[in-house]
Amino acid sequence: MKAPKTVYVCSECDGQFPRWSGQCPSCRAWNTLTEETYRPQPKQSAAVKRVLSKEIAVPFSEMEDQNSERIITGIGELDRVLGGGLVPGSAVLLAGEPGIGKSTLLMQLCGKADDNYSVLYVSGEESKGQLKLRAKRLGVDASDVLVLTENDLDTVINEYDRVSPDVVIVDSVQTMVSASADSSAGSITQVRECSSQLVARAKADGAAIILVGHVNKEGGIAGPKVLEHMVDAVLYFEGDRSQSHRIVRAIKNRYGSTNEIGVFEMTDTGLDEVDNPSAMLLAGRPKGVSGSCAVCLMEGTRPIIAEIQALTTPTAYPTPKRMADGIDYNRMCLLLAVLEKRLGLKFSQCDVYLNVIGGLRIDEPAADAAIAMALTSSFKDIPVPADLIVAGEIGLSGEVRAVSCAEQRAKEAERIGFKKIALPKRSIQKKPMKLTEAEVVPVSGIYDFAVILSNAVKELEK
Ligand SMILES: Nc1ncnc2c1ncn2[C@@H]1O[C@H](COP(=O)(O)OP(=O)(O)OP(=O)(O)O)[C@@H](O)[C@H]1O
Ligand SMILES: [Mg+2]
């Protein structure tokens, strides 16, 4: 008998190759090829396909509306990230590192299931006893939730057809095995096959499906990138496991805005929603210490105040050390270069460490000003005034560019108790701010930050 052919599949672009290589020949990603068994697809001639095809084009006016009534999960922060609840007939991928709290969140969701929606919880990872124990620990009453501990996809789909639930939870998609793909559970072929069958089945019936996905070493979803295209929303469960808060972030959402975040706190009785994330992120902020600066970020539609910390020390290495946690490394290098060139701060002779408190990840250019302020403050060893907050994008010439939603940011900062809000001049000129107590400080370039710091020294000396 002929040995089955093997093929190497790229987890990034889904390309298939006859030989292994360190770099994918198609998308150029490194270490993404994994060995799979090759299964040729049964071929059908184009003419037969045409005869069998039943789908016809219809005008827009004759198309039926999708049920737009959302299923409110009852977990406010999750509903916010989803754009107002689960959409019937949609698929959501919830991805996160091991032990971050995915199953906990979904178990809590089960507890919220009431007469409005029914849930089928499929677990391929835990036994019924384990699930019951967790529900007990979390104080969740999930008596009406149907539980299926099974890995076989056909059994799952049969049960799905039998009970026809409103919400299906599959924890996790990497543990499901389909007989139509003969590779092991968790392989790219299996993940793709199982997800596409589950999503298609749920969509045809108008059920909302939540797939749990594991995250690989590099932080991406373990499985082909196509998995992200197959679903309607991709939620990432983030957070520093050494700390108690967790963030659920929408990376993609066909039914709501992306970059929306939900904030939770992990306690021994489960995940508690955090209504005021700014206050939580600023708790324990040191006073009178250099290198710390607050920034107001827009996470989707919500303004959130975070703290950026910088530490610069004279280097003992031929090449200075740079470390950025929660901030893009290249963005940090760019800002260091701008500060060195425009303000003459010799960062090239310093080790630089940057950190965003609370395991938050910042992608917004509006955080540039706070990063620059924290770096300058640490370099000069002058504390940033505790009641000052900054926002603004920094250009290569050192200019501070306008930011979006300036008023929303300023109002959130004022609510938290900041007295001075440094904002780009152009953002203020566009629209006068309606603030009650806080003072708005216009900034046009990074030189203004140096001035703010030297004024802070004068204040301290008084
Ligand atoms: N008895 C307990 N007391 C307090 N916290 C607990 C307890 N058991 C679990 N936890 C918390 O719950 C977390 C595990 O959550 P959960 O099992 O939901 O994670 P997960 O993302 O589903 O993990 P996996 O990918 O392994 O399935 C632990 O990291 C811990 O923080
Ligand atoms: Mg789990």
Short mmCIF file of C-alpha atoms and ligand atoms in Angstrom, two decimals:
data_model
loop_
_atom_site.label_atom_id
_atom_site.label_comp_id
_atom_site.label_asym_id
_atom_site.label_seq_id
_atom_site.Cartn_x
_atom_site.Cartn_y
_atom_site.Cartn_z
CA MET A 1 0.00 0.00 0.00
CA LYS A 2 1.22 3.46 -0.84
CA ALA A 3 2.23 5.58 2.16
CA PRO A 4 -0.06 8.64 2.53
CA LYS A 5 1.45 11.75 1.06
CA THR A 6 2.47 14.51 3.40
CA VAL A 7 2.13 18.17 2.78
CA TYR A 8 3.39 21.20 4.71
CA VAL A 9 0.76 23.80 5.55
CA CYS A 10 1.45 27.40 6.57
CA SER A 11 -0.51 28.52 9.63
CA GLU A 12 -0.40 32.15 8.47
CA CYS A 13 -1.50 32.02 4.82
CA ASP A 14 -2.79 28.43 4.61
CA GLY A 15 -0.43 27.74 1.67
CA GLN A 16 0.50 24.09 1.03
CA PHE A 17 3.98 22.96 -0.01
CA PRO A 18 5.58 19.59 -0.78
CA ARG A 19 8.73 20.29 1.27
CA TRP A 20 9.39 21.83 4.67
CA SER A 21 11.27 25.09 4.91
CA GLY A 22 11.93 27.49 7.76
CA GLN A 23 10.27 30.34 5.90
CA CYS A 24 6.92 30.08 4.11
CA PRO A 25 7.64 30.49 0.35
CA SER A 26 4.32 32.30 -0.08
CA CYS A 27 3.83 34.77 2.81
CA ARG A 28 7.47 34.77 4.03
CA ALA A 29 6.48 34.10 7.66
CA TRP A 30 9.03 32.13 9.69
CA ASN A 31 8.44 28.75 11.40
CA THR A 32 4.83 28.49 10.30
CA LEU A 33 4.95 25.26 8.24
CA THR A 34 3.55 22.13 9.89
CA GLU A 35 3.30 18.61 8.52
CA GLU A 36 -0.16 17.35 7.52
CA THR A 37 -1.49 14.36 5.58
CA TYR A 38 -2.45 15.26 2.05
CA ARG A 39 -6.06 14.54 1.05
CA PRO A 40 -6.93 15.42 -2.52
CA GLN A 41 -10.34 17.04 -2.88
CA PRO A 42 -12.70 14.99 -5.10
CA LYS A 43 -12.78 16.77 -8.42
CA GLN A 44 -16.00 17.73 -10.18
CA SER A 45 -16.07 19.01 -13.71
CA ALA A 46 -17.14 22.62 -14.20
CA ALA A 47 -20.12 21.52 -16.30
CA VAL A 48 -21.43 19.17 -13.53
CA LYS A 49 -20.88 21.92 -10.95
CA ARG A 50 -22.93 24.33 -13.03
CA VAL A 51 -25.83 21.88 -13.33
CA LEU A 52 -25.78 21.06 -9.60
CA SER A 53 -25.55 24.66 -8.44
CA LYS A 54 -28.92 25.84 -7.08
CA GLU A 55 -27.96 29.33 -5.94
CA ILE A 56 -29.41 32.17 -8.00
CA ALA A 57 -28.79 35.90 -7.84
CA VAL A 58 -31.65 37.90 -6.30
CA PRO A 59 -32.32 41.65 -6.19
CA PHE A 60 -31.72 43.47 -2.89
CA SER A 61 -35.44 44.22 -2.54
CA GLU A 62 -36.28 40.52 -2.38
CA MET A 63 -33.69 39.61 0.18
CA GLU A 64 -34.86 38.82 3.70
CA ASP A 65 -33.53 40.87 6.61
CA GLN A 66 -31.28 39.10 9.08
CA ASN A 67 -32.73 38.91 12.56
CA SER A 68 -31.21 42.09 14.03
CA GLU A 69 -32.37 41.47 17.58
CA ARG A 70 -29.29 40.81 19.64
CA ILE A 71 -28.92 38.29 22.39
CA ILE A 72 -27.94 40.34 25.44
CA THR A 73 -25.56 38.12 27.37
CA GLY A 74 -26.07 40.03 30.61
CA ILE A 75 -22.31 40.54 31.06
CA GLY A 76 -22.15 44.27 30.34
CA GLU A 77 -18.46 44.43 29.43
CA LEU A 78 -18.79 41.49 27.02
CA ASP A 79 -21.90 42.99 25.43
CA ARG A 80 -20.00 46.25 24.94
CA VAL A 81 -17.14 44.50 23.12
CA LEU A 82 -19.59 42.59 20.96
CA GLY A 83 -21.25 45.88 19.96
CA GLY A 84 -24.41 45.37 22.03
CA GLY A 85 -24.70 41.61 22.46
CA LEU A 86 -24.44 38.45 20.37
CA VAL A 87 -25.95 38.58 16.90
CA PRO A 88 -28.04 35.48 16.06
CA GLY A 89 -26.41 33.62 13.18
CA SER A 90 -22.97 35.04 13.88
CA ALA A 91 -19.73 33.38 14.89
CA VAL A 92 -17.38 34.76 17.53
CA LEU A 93 -13.84 33.57 18.17
CA LEU A 94 -12.62 34.12 21.74
CA ALA A 95 -8.87 33.67 21.86
CA GLY A 96 -6.45 33.90 24.74
CA GLU A 97 -3.46 32.37 26.48
CA PRO A 98 -3.87 29.25 28.60
CA GLY A 99 -5.39 29.97 32.00
CA ILE A 100 -6.31 33.58 31.24
CA GLY A 101 -10.01 32.98 32.01
CA LYS A 102 -11.81 32.07 28.77
CA SER A 103 -13.74 29.14 30.24
CA THR A 104 -14.51 31.19 33.35
CA LEU A 105 -16.08 33.99 31.30
CA LEU A 106 -18.12 31.55 29.24
CA MET A 107 -19.30 29.70 32.33
CA GLN A 108 -20.46 33.03 33.74
CA LEU A 109 -22.25 33.66 30.46
CA CYS A 110 -23.99 30.28 30.92
CA GLY A 111 -25.15 31.47 34.32
CA LYS A 112 -26.84 34.47 32.70
CA ALA A 113 -28.80 32.28 30.28
CA ASP A 114 -32.45 32.59 31.17
CA ASP A 115 -35.75 32.17 29.41
CA ASN A 116 -34.52 34.51 26.68
CA TYR A 117 -31.90 32.17 25.26
CA SER A 118 -30.80 28.56 25.55
CA VAL A 119 -27.16 27.48 25.62
CA LEU A 120 -25.33 24.34 24.53
CA TYR A 121 -21.87 24.20 26.14
CA VAL A 122 -19.53 21.83 24.31
CA SER A 123 -16.32 21.13 26.18
CA GLY A 124 -13.55 19.07 24.68
CA GLU A 125 -11.16 19.91 27.49
CA GLU A 126 -12.94 19.34 30.76
CA SER A 127 -15.12 16.62 32.26
CA LYS A 128 -18.67 17.23 33.46
CA GLY A 129 -17.42 16.97 37.06
CA GLN A 130 -14.82 19.68 36.46
CA LEU A 131 -17.39 21.95 34.86
CA LYS A 132 -19.79 21.47 37.76
CA LEU A 133 -17.02 22.24 40.23
CA ARG A 134 -16.19 25.45 38.38
CA ALA A 135 -19.83 26.52 38.22
CA LYS A 136 -20.08 25.92 41.97
CA ARG A 137 -16.93 27.94 42.68
CA LEU A 138 -18.19 30.81 40.54
CA GLY A 139 -21.61 30.69 42.16
CA VAL A 140 -23.18 30.22 38.76
CA ASP A 141 -26.60 28.66 38.42
CA ALA A 142 -26.45 27.05 35.01
CA SER A 143 -29.16 24.47 35.62
CA ASP A 144 -30.81 25.01 32.24
CA VAL A 145 -27.59 24.91 30.25
CA LEU A 146 -27.00 21.74 28.23
CA VAL A 147 -23.48 20.38 28.55
CA LEU A 148 -21.75 18.06 26.12
CA THR A 149 -18.22 16.82 26.84
CA GLU A 150 -17.21 15.52 23.44
CA ASN A 151 -14.43 15.90 20.89
CA ASP A 152 -16.07 14.28 17.91
CA LEU A 153 -17.49 16.91 15.59
CA ASP A 154 -20.22 14.67 14.13
CA THR A 155 -21.59 13.92 17.61
CA VAL A 156 -21.50 17.64 18.43
CA ILE A 157 -23.40 18.53 15.26
CA ASN A 158 -25.94 15.72 15.87
CA GLU A 159 -26.58 17.01 19.38
CA TYR A 160 -26.77 20.54 18.07
CA ASP A 161 -29.46 19.46 15.60
CA ARG A 162 -31.36 17.67 18.36
CA VAL A 163 -31.42 20.51 20.91
CA SER A 164 -31.24 23.47 18.51
CA PRO A 165 -29.93 26.06 21.01
CA ASP A 166 -29.74 29.86 20.61
CA VAL A 167 -26.09 29.99 21.68
CA VAL A 168 -23.44 27.30 21.16
CA ILE A 169 -20.14 27.48 23.01
CA VAL A 170 -17.28 25.29 21.80
CA ASP A 171 -14.38 25.13 24.27
CA SER A 172 -12.04 24.79 22.45
CA VAL A 173 -12.01 24.50 18.68
CA GLN A 174 -8.50 22.97 18.83
CA THR A 175 -9.85 19.92 20.67
CA MET A 176 -12.52 19.09 18.10
CA VAL A 177 -11.88 16.25 15.63
CA SER A 178 -13.65 15.73 12.35
CA ALA A 179 -13.65 12.32 10.67
CA SER A 180 -13.44 14.01 7.27
CA ALA A 181 -9.90 15.23 8.00
CA ASP A 182 -7.50 12.50 9.02
CA SER A 183 -4.95 14.53 10.95
CA SER A 184 -4.71 14.82 14.72
CA ALA A 185 -6.74 17.25 16.87
CA GLY A 186 -5.36 20.76 16.91
CA SER A 187 -3.70 20.47 13.50
CA ILE A 188 -4.37 23.23 11.01
CA THR A 189 -6.49 20.99 8.79
CA GLN A 190 -8.64 19.88 11.74
CA VAL A 191 -9.10 23.39 13.12
CA ARG A 192 -10.11 24.69 9.70
CA GLU A 193 -12.44 21.78 9.00
CA CYS A 194 -14.16 21.79 12.40
CA SER A 195 -14.57 25.58 12.51
CA SER A 196 -16.00 25.79 9.01
CA GLN A 197 -18.52 23.00 9.69
CA LEU A 198 -19.57 24.42 13.05
CA VAL A 199 -19.87 27.99 11.76
CA ALA A 200 -21.82 26.91 8.67
CA ARG A 201 -24.21 24.80 10.78
CA ALA A 202 -24.86 27.55 13.31
CA LYS A 203 -25.29 30.21 10.62
CA ALA A 204 -27.78 28.12 8.70
CA ASP A 205 -29.90 27.83 11.86
CA GLY A 206 -29.50 31.39 13.12
CA ALA A 207 -27.69 30.40 16.31
CA ALA A 208 -24.83 32.43 17.73
CA ILE A 209 -21.66 30.38 18.07
CA ILE A 210 -18.70 31.17 20.33
CA LEU A 211 -15.50 29.30 19.50
CA VAL A 212 -12.69 29.31 22.02
CA GLY A 213 -9.27 29.44 20.39
CA HIS A 214 -5.87 28.84 21.92
CA VAL A 215 -3.04 31.23 21.36
CA ASN A 216 0.37 30.03 20.18
CA LYS A 217 3.81 31.06 21.45
CA GLU A 218 3.92 34.11 19.20
CA GLY A 219 0.60 35.38 20.51
CA GLY A 220 -1.47 34.58 17.41
CA ILE A 221 -4.46 32.26 17.30
CA ALA A 222 -3.19 28.67 17.00
CA GLY A 223 -4.57 27.65 13.64
CA PRO A 224 -4.72 29.10 10.19
CA LYS A 225 -5.20 32.80 9.73
CA VAL A 226 -8.29 31.90 7.70
CA LEU A 227 -10.00 31.12 11.01
CA GLU A 228 -10.17 34.85 11.63
CA HIS A 229 -11.84 35.37 8.24
CA MET A 230 -14.37 32.59 8.87
CA VAL A 231 -15.89 34.26 11.93
CA ASP A 232 -17.73 37.56 12.33
CA ALA A 233 -15.92 38.76 15.43
CA VAL A 234 -12.53 38.01 16.95
CA LEU A 235 -12.13 38.78 20.65
CA TYR A 236 -8.75 38.56 22.37
CA PHE A 237 -8.55 37.89 26.07
CA GLU A 238 -5.51 39.79 27.29
CA GLY A 239 -3.88 40.60 30.56
CA ASP A 240 -0.92 39.97 32.73
CA ARG A 241 -1.54 36.72 34.58
CA SER A 242 0.44 38.00 37.54
CA GLN A 243 -2.13 40.79 37.89
CA SER A 244 -5.81 40.48 38.49
CA HIS A 245 -7.32 42.47 35.67
CA ARG A 246 -8.19 41.07 32.27
CA ILE A 247 -9.09 42.84 29.06
CA VAL A 248 -11.30 41.49 26.30
CA ARG A 249 -10.54 43.33 23.07
CA ALA A 250 -12.37 43.17 19.74
CA ILE A 251 -9.82 42.75 16.96
CA LYS A 252 -12.44 42.28 14.30
CA ASN A 253 -16.18 42.84 14.49
CA ARG A 254 -18.63 42.75 11.60
CA TYR A 255 -21.41 43.98 13.90
CA GLY A 256 -19.73 46.61 16.03
CA SER A 257 -16.69 48.83 16.39
CA THR A 258 -13.25 47.29 16.76
CA ASN A 259 -10.77 48.18 19.47
CA GLU A 260 -13.61 48.28 21.93
CA ILE A 261 -12.47 46.79 25.22
CA GLY A 262 -14.15 45.14 28.16
CA VAL A 263 -12.35 45.22 31.48
CA PHE A 264 -12.66 42.53 34.12
CA GLU A 265 -11.02 41.71 37.39
CA MET A 266 -10.20 38.07 38.19
CA THR A 267 -11.27 37.14 41.68
CA ASP A 268 -11.67 33.75 43.34
CA THR A 269 -15.37 33.93 42.52
CA GLY A 270 -14.76 34.64 38.84
CA LEU A 271 -14.48 37.66 36.61
CA ASP A 272 -15.98 40.87 37.98
CA GLU A 273 -16.84 43.64 35.56
CA VAL A 274 -14.88 46.86 36.05
CA ASP A 275 -17.11 49.88 35.42
CA ASN A 276 -14.42 52.46 36.02
CA PRO A 277 -11.22 51.11 34.42
CA SER A 278 -9.43 54.49 34.57
CA ALA A 279 -9.59 54.58 38.37
CA MET A 280 -8.42 50.96 38.56
CA LEU A 281 -5.48 51.52 36.21
CA LEU A 282 -4.36 54.61 38.12
CA ALA A 283 -4.65 53.01 41.56
CA GLY A 284 -1.25 52.81 43.23
CA ARG A 285 0.30 55.46 40.99
CA PRO A 286 3.46 56.76 42.69
CA LYS A 287 3.59 60.47 43.55
CA GLY A 288 6.62 62.71 43.10
CA VAL A 289 8.62 60.09 41.16
CA SER A 290 10.10 60.83 37.75
CA GLY A 291 9.26 58.79 34.66
CA SER A 292 5.51 58.39 35.13
CA CYS A 293 2.92 60.11 32.96
CA ALA A 294 -0.84 59.62 32.56
CA VAL A 295 -2.46 59.43 29.14
CA CYS A 296 -6.05 59.37 27.99
CA LEU A 297 -6.62 56.74 25.30
CA MET A 298 -9.69 56.03 23.24
CA GLU A 299 -10.47 52.34 23.37
CA GLY A 300 -13.22 52.07 20.79
CA THR A 301 -15.85 54.51 21.96
CA ARG A 302 -14.64 54.70 25.56
CA PRO A 303 -11.92 57.01 26.91
CA ILE A 304 -9.57 55.22 29.33
CA ILE A 305 -6.80 56.71 31.40
CA ALA A 306 -3.61 54.71 31.65
CA GLU A 307 -0.19 55.25 33.17
CA ILE A 308 3.02 55.04 31.20
CA GLN A 309 6.26 54.49 33.06
CA ALA A 310 9.76 55.08 31.72
CA LEU A 311 13.13 54.38 33.25
CA THR A 312 16.38 55.57 31.72
CA THR A 313 19.75 54.68 33.21
CA PRO A 314 23.31 55.19 31.92
CA THR A 315 24.21 52.13 29.86
CA ALA A 316 26.90 49.63 30.77
CA TYR A 317 26.67 47.92 27.36
CA PRO A 318 28.22 48.86 24.00
CA THR A 319 24.67 48.81 22.55
CA PRO A 320 22.15 50.36 24.93
CA LYS A 321 19.31 48.13 26.08
CA ARG A 322 15.76 48.94 25.03
CA MET A 323 12.64 47.29 26.39
CA ALA A 324 9.02 48.15 25.68
CA ASP A 325 6.07 46.42 27.31
CA GLY A 326 2.65 47.36 25.96
CA ILE A 327 4.11 49.84 23.45
CA ASP A 328 5.36 49.10 19.96
CA TYR A 329 9.16 48.77 20.08
CA ASN A 330 9.68 50.69 16.85
CA ARG A 331 7.43 53.50 18.03
CA MET A 332 9.58 53.81 21.15
CA CYS A 333 12.77 53.94 19.04
CA LEU A 334 11.25 56.62 16.82
CA LEU A 335 10.28 58.78 19.79
CA LEU A 336 13.73 58.35 21.34
CA ALA A 337 15.29 59.51 18.08
CA VAL A 338 12.99 62.56 17.91
CA LEU A 339 13.76 63.50 21.53
CA GLU A 340 17.50 63.09 20.99
CA LYS A 341 17.53 65.14 17.80
CA ARG A 342 15.09 67.90 18.79
CA LEU A 343 15.73 68.26 22.54
CA GLY A 344 19.33 67.04 22.61
CA LEU A 345 18.60 64.36 25.23
CA LYS A 346 21.35 61.75 24.88
CA PHE A 347 19.26 58.59 24.97
CA SER A 348 21.90 56.85 22.84
CA GLN A 349 23.96 56.58 26.03
CA CYS A 350 21.09 55.23 28.11
CA ASP A 351 19.27 51.97 28.65
CA VAL A 352 15.56 52.62 28.24
CA TYR A 353 12.68 50.65 29.75
CA LEU A 354 9.06 51.52 28.98
CA ASN A 355 5.98 49.97 30.47
CA VAL A 356 2.22 50.49 30.36
CA ILE A 357 0.68 49.73 33.73
CA GLY A 358 -2.01 47.09 33.91
CA GLY A 359 -0.91 44.91 31.00
CA LEU A 360 -2.61 47.33 28.61
CA ARG A 361 -1.36 47.42 25.01
CA ILE A 362 -1.25 50.82 23.36
CA ASP A 363 -1.52 51.17 19.58
CA GLU A 364 -2.80 54.73 19.46
CA PRO A 365 -0.45 57.47 18.24
CA ALA A 366 -2.18 59.80 20.74
CA ALA A 367 -0.05 58.14 23.43
CA ASP A 368 3.16 59.53 21.85
CA ALA A 369 3.05 62.70 23.95
CA ALA A 370 2.78 60.76 27.22
CA ILE A 371 5.59 58.40 26.19
CA ALA A 372 7.80 61.38 25.31
CA MET A 373 6.88 63.12 28.56
CA ALA A 374 7.64 60.01 30.66
CA LEU A 375 10.99 59.54 28.87
CA THR A 376 11.98 63.19 29.27
CA SER A 377 10.90 63.15 32.90
CA SER A 378 13.00 60.08 33.67
CA PHE A 379 16.01 61.41 31.75
CA LYS A 380 15.94 64.74 33.57
CA ASP A 381 14.79 63.10 36.81
CA ILE A 382 11.98 65.61 37.20
CA PRO A 383 8.55 64.24 38.19
CA VAL A 384 5.64 65.07 35.89
CA PRO A 385 3.05 67.04 37.94
CA ALA A 386 0.58 64.47 39.33
CA ASP A 387 -2.46 66.45 38.16
CA LEU A 388 -1.23 66.73 34.54
CA ILE A 389 -2.32 64.47 31.71
CA VAL A 390 -1.17 64.65 28.09
CA ALA A 391 -2.36 63.39 24.70
CA GLY A 392 -0.98 64.02 21.22
CA GLU A 393 0.75 62.40 18.28
CA ILE A 394 4.38 63.38 17.74
CA GLY A 395 5.76 63.92 14.25
CA LEU A 396 9.38 63.48 13.15
CA SER A 397 10.05 67.22 13.37
CA GLY A 398 8.93 67.21 16.99
CA GLU A 399 5.54 68.77 16.30
CA VAL A 400 2.52 67.61 18.28
CA ARG A 401 -0.33 66.69 15.96
CA ALA A 402 -4.06 66.75 16.56
CA VAL A 403 -5.84 63.81 18.17
CA SER A 404 -9.38 62.58 17.66
CA CYS A 405 -12.09 62.88 20.35
CA ALA A 406 -10.09 65.53 22.26
CA GLU A 407 -13.12 66.70 24.26
CA GLN A 408 -14.11 63.17 25.30
CA ARG A 409 -10.56 62.55 26.51
CA ALA A 410 -10.47 65.84 28.41
CA LYS A 411 -13.82 65.15 30.11
CA GLU A 412 -12.70 61.69 31.27
CA ALA A 413 -9.46 63.19 32.63
CA GLU A 414 -11.43 65.86 34.47
CA ARG A 415 -13.80 63.25 35.89
CA ILE A 416 -10.84 61.31 37.31
CA GLY A 417 -9.51 64.48 38.94
CA PHE A 418 -6.77 65.80 36.62
CA LYS A 419 -6.43 69.58 36.80
CA LYS A 420 -4.25 70.24 33.74
CA ILE A 421 -4.84 68.62 30.38
CA ALA A 422 -2.11 69.18 27.75
CA LEU A 423 -3.64 68.76 24.30
CA PRO A 424 -2.43 69.58 20.78
CA LYS A 425 -3.17 73.20 19.84
CA ARG A 426 -4.98 72.15 16.69
CA SER A 427 -7.38 69.85 18.55
CA ILE A 428 -8.39 72.73 20.82
CA GLN A 429 -8.65 75.30 18.04
CA LYS A 430 -11.14 73.13 16.17
CA LYS A 431 -13.70 73.19 18.94
CA PRO A 432 -13.71 75.06 22.29
CA MET A 433 -13.82 72.67 25.26
CA LYS A 434 -16.59 72.74 27.80
CA LEU A 435 -14.79 71.82 31.01
CA THR A 436 -15.82 72.94 34.47
CA GLU A 437 -12.62 72.96 36.51
CA ALA A 438 -9.69 71.56 34.58
CA GLU A 439 -7.37 73.83 32.62
CA VAL A 440 -6.47 72.95 29.03
CA VAL A 441 -2.78 73.53 28.18
CA PRO A 442 -2.17 73.86 24.43
CA VAL A 443 1.03 72.21 23.14
CA SER A 444 2.43 72.53 19.65
CA GLY A 445 5.79 70.80 19.91
CA ILE A 446 7.89 68.59 22.18
CA TYR A 447 9.70 71.74 23.36
CA ASP A 448 6.51 72.55 25.28
CA PHE A 449 6.97 69.39 27.34
CA ALA A 450 10.45 70.50 28.38
CA VAL A 451 8.90 73.83 29.40
CA ILE A 452 6.18 72.07 31.42
CA LEU A 453 8.87 70.07 33.24
CA SER A 454 11.04 73.11 33.96
CA ASN A 455 7.93 74.90 35.32
CA ALA A 456 7.34 71.84 37.50
CA VAL A 457 10.85 72.25 38.94
CA LYS A 458 10.15 75.92 39.71
CA GLU A 459 6.88 74.88 41.44
CA LEU A 460 8.79 72.31 43.52
CA GLU A 461 11.43 74.85 44.51
CA LYS A 462 8.84 77.37 45.70
N1 LIG B 1 -9.87 28.01 42.93
C1 LIG B 1 -9.54 29.13 42.32
N2 LIG B 1 -9.46 30.27 43.00
C2 LIG B 1 -9.15 31.41 42.40
N3 LIG B 1 -8.89 31.55 41.09
C3 LIG B 1 -8.96 30.46 40.34
C4 LIG B 1 -9.27 29.19 40.92
N4 LIG B 1 -9.26 28.30 39.92
C5 LIG B 1 -8.95 28.98 38.79
N5 LIG B 1 -8.77 30.26 39.05
C6 LIG B 1 -8.43 31.33 38.09
O1 LIG B 1 -8.99 30.99 36.86
C7 LIG B 1 -7.97 30.92 35.87
C8 LIG B 1 -8.26 29.78 34.93
O2 LIG B 1 -9.35 30.19 34.20
P1 LIG B 1 -9.89 29.36 32.98
O3 LIG B 1 -9.84 27.91 33.26
O4 LIG B 1 -11.19 30.00 32.67
O5 LIG B 1 -8.83 29.72 31.86
P2 LIG B 1 -8.84 29.30 30.35
O6 LIG B 1 -8.48 30.54 29.60
O7 LIG B 1 -10.11 28.63 30.01
O8 LIG B 1 -7.64 28.29 30.31
P3 LIG B 1 -7.38 27.09 29.30
O9 LIG B 1 -6.88 27.70 28.04
O10 LIG B 1 -6.35 26.29 29.99
O11 LIG B 1 -8.68 26.38 29.14
C9 LIG B 1 -6.69 30.67 36.61
O12 LIG B 1 -5.58 31.22 35.91
C10 LIG B 1 -6.94 31.41 37.90
O13 LIG B 1 -6.59 32.77 37.74
MG MG B 2 -10.54 26.69 29.36
#
